CSV table of C-alpha atoms in Angstrom, one decimal:
chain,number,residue,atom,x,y,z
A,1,UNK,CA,80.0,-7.9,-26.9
A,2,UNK,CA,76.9,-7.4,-25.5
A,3,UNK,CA,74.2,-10.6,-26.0
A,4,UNK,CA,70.7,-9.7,-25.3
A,5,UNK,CA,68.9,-12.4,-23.9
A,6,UNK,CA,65.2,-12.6,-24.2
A,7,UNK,CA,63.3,-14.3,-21.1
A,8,UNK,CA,59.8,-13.8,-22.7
A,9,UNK,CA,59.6,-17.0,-25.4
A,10,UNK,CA,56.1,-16.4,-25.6
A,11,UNK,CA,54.3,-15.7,-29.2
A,12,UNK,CA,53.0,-12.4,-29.5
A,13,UNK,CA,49.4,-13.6,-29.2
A,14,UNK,CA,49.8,-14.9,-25.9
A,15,UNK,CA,52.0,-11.7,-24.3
A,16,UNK,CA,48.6,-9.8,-25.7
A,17,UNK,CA,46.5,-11.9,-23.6
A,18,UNK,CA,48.8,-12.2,-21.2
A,19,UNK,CA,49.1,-8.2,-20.8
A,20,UNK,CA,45.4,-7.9,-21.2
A,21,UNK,CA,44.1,-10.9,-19.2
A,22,UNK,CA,44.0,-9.0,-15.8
A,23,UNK,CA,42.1,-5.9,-17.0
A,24,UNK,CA,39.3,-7.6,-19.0
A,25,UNK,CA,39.1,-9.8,-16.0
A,26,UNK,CA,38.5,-7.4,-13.7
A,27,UNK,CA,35.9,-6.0,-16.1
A,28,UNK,CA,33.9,-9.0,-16.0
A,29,UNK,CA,34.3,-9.0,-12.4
A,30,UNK,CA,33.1,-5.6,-11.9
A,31,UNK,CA,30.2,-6.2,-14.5
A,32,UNK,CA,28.8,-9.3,-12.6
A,33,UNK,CA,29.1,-7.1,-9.8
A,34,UNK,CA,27.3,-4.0,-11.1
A,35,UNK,CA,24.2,-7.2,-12.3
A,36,UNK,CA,24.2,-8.6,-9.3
A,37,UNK,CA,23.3,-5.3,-7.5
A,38,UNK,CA,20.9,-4.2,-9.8
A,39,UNK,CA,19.3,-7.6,-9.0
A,40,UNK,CA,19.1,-7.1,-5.4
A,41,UNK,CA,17.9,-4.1,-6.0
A,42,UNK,CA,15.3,-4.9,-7.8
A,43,UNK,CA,14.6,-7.8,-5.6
A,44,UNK,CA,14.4,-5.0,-2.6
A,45,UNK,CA,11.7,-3.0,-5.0
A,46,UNK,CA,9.9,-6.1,-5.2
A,47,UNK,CA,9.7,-6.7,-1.1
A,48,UNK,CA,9.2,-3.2,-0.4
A,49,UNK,CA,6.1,-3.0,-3.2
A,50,UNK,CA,4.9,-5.9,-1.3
A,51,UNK,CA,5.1,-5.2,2.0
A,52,UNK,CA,3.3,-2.1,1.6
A,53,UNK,CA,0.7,-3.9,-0.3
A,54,UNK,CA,0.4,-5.5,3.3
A,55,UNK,CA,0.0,-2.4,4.8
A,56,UNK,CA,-2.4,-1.0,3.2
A,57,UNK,CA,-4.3,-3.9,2.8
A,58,UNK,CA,-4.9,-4.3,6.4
A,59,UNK,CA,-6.2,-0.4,6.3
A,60,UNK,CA,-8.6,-1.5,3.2
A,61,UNK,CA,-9.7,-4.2,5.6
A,62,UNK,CA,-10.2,-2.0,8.6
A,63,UNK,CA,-12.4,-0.1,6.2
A,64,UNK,CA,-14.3,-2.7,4.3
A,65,UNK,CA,-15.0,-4.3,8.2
A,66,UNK,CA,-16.6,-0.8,9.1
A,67,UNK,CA,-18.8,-0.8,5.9
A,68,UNK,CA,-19.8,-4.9,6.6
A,69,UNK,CA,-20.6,-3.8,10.3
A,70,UNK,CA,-23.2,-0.7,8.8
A,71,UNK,CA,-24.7,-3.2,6.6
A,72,UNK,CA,-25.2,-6.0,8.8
A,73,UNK,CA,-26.8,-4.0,12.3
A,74,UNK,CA,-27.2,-0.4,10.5
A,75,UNK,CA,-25.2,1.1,13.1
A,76,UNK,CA,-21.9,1.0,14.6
A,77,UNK,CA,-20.7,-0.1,17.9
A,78,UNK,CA,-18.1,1.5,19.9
A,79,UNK,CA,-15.6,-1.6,19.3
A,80,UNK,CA,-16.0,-0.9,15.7
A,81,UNK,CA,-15.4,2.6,15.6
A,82,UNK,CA,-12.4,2.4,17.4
A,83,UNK,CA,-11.0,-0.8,15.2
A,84,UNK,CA,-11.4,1.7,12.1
A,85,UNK,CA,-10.0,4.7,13.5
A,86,UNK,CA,-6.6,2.2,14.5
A,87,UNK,CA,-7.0,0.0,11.5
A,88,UNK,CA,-6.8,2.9,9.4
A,89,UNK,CA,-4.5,5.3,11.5
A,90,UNK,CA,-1.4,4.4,9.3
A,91,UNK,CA,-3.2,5.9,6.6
A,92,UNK,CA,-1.2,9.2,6.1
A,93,UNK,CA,1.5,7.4,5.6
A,94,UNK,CA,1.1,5.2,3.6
A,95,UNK,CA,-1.2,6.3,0.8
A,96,UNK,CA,-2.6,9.2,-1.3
A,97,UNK,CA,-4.1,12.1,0.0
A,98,UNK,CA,-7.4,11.3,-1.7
A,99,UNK,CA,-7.8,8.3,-0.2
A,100,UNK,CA,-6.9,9.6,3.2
A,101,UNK,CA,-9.5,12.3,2.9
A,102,UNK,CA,-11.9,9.4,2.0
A,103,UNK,CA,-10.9,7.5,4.9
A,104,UNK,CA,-11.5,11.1,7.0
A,105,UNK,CA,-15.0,11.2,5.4
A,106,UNK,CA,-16.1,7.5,6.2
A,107,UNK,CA,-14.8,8.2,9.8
A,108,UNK,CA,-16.7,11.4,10.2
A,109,UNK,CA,-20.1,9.7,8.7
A,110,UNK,CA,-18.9,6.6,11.1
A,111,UNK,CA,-19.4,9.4,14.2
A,112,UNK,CA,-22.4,11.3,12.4
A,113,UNK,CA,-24.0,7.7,12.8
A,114,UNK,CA,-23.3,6.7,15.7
A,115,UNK,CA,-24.3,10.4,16.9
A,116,UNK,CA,-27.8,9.7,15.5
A,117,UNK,CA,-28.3,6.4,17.0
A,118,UNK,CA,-26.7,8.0,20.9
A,119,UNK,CA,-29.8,10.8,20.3
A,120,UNK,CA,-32.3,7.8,19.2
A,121,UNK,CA,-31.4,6.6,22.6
A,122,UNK,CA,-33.4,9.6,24.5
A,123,UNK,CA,-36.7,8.5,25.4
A,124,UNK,CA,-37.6,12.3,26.0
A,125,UNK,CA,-37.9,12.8,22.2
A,126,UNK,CA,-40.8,14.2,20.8
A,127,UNK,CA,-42.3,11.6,18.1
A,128,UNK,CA,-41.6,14.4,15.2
A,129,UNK,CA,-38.1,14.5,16.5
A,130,UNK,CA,-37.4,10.7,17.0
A,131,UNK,CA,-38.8,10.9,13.2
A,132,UNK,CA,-36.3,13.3,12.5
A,133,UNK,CA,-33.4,11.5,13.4
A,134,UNK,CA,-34.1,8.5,12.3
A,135,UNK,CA,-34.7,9.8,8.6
A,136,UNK,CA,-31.1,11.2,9.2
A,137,UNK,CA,-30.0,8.0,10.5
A,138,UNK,CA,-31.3,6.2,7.2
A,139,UNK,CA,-29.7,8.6,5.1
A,140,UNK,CA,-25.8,8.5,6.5
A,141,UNK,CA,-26.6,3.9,6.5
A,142,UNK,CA,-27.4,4.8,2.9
A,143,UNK,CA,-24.6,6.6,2.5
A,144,UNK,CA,-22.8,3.7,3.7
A,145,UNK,CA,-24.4,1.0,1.3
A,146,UNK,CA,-23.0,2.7,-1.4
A,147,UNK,CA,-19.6,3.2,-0.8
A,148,UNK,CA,-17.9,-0.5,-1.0
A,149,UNK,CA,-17.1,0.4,-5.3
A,150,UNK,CA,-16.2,3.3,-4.0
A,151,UNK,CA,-13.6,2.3,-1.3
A,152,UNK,CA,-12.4,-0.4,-4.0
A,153,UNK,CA,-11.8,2.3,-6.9
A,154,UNK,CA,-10.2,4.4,-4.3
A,155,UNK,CA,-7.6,1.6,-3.2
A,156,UNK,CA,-7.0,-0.4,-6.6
A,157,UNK,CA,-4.5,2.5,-7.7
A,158,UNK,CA,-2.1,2.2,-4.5
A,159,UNK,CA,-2.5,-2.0,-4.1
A,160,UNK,CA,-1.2,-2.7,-7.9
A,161,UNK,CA,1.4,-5.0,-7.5
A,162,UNK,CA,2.5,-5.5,-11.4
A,163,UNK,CA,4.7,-2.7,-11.5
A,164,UNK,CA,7.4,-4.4,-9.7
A,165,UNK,CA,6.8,-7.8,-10.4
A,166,UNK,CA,9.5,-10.3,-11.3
A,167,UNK,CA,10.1,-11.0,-14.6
């Protein structure tokens, strides 16, 4: 005779964990895995939403400091031009196209201005000339007063930051 000799003496209940152990294992393995990615990635969202607020907060600034300038001397010096043309130079890329034909449209009022206040300069105008300008002059600093709502509406949409806040 043949004796069969068993070298398993485990109960039943324990060869099923025993044979299972290794896959379910894994599974939480994997599954912690697959959480902690979608947690990075989330986290990454979060940075990205927020550096971008940066960004575009700095051209919003750039902006706002062109409108303050208007307000405060009713024209605009070369210096200031300049900083709002790089301040907001980014622009294109980083926001709607609304608000970067808005952005086009403050510029071009920025140089209609300035424009205005170069021709004020000549002192060969005639008085119903200097008159001219200086009615158009009042009109585009006008302009100008009534655009900081504006600029805000315009920006709020792009510098929301709840939609990837942390929760």
């Amino acid at each position: 005779g043949f004796i069969k000799m068993t070298t398993n003496s485990l109960p039943d209940w324990a060869l099923w964990i025993q044979a299972l152990g290794l896959p379910v294992c894994g599974a939480i393995i994997a599954g912690a895995g697959v959480y902690i990615g979608w947690q990075q990635k989330r986290l990454a969202d979060v940075r990205l939403q927020n550096d971008l607020y940066d960004r575009r907060l700095k051209i919003f600034s750039a902006a706002k400091k062109l409108l303050v300038a208007v307000q405060q001397d009713g024209s605009i010096s070369l210096e200031e031009y300049f900083a709002f043309v790089g301040g907001t130079s980014d622009a294109v890329f980083l926001l709607k196209a609304d608000v970067v034909d808005y952005l086009q449209t403050i510029r071009a009022q920025a140089g209609r201005l300035r424009t205005k206040y170069g021709q004020l300069g000549n002192s060969d105008l005639e008085q119903g000339q200097r008159a001219a300008l200086a009615d158009q002059a009042a009109e585009i600093e006008n302009w100008f007063s009534n655009q900081f709502d504006i600029l805000t509406m315009k920006f709020k949409p792009s510098m929301r930051l709840d939609n990837h806040a942390l929760k």
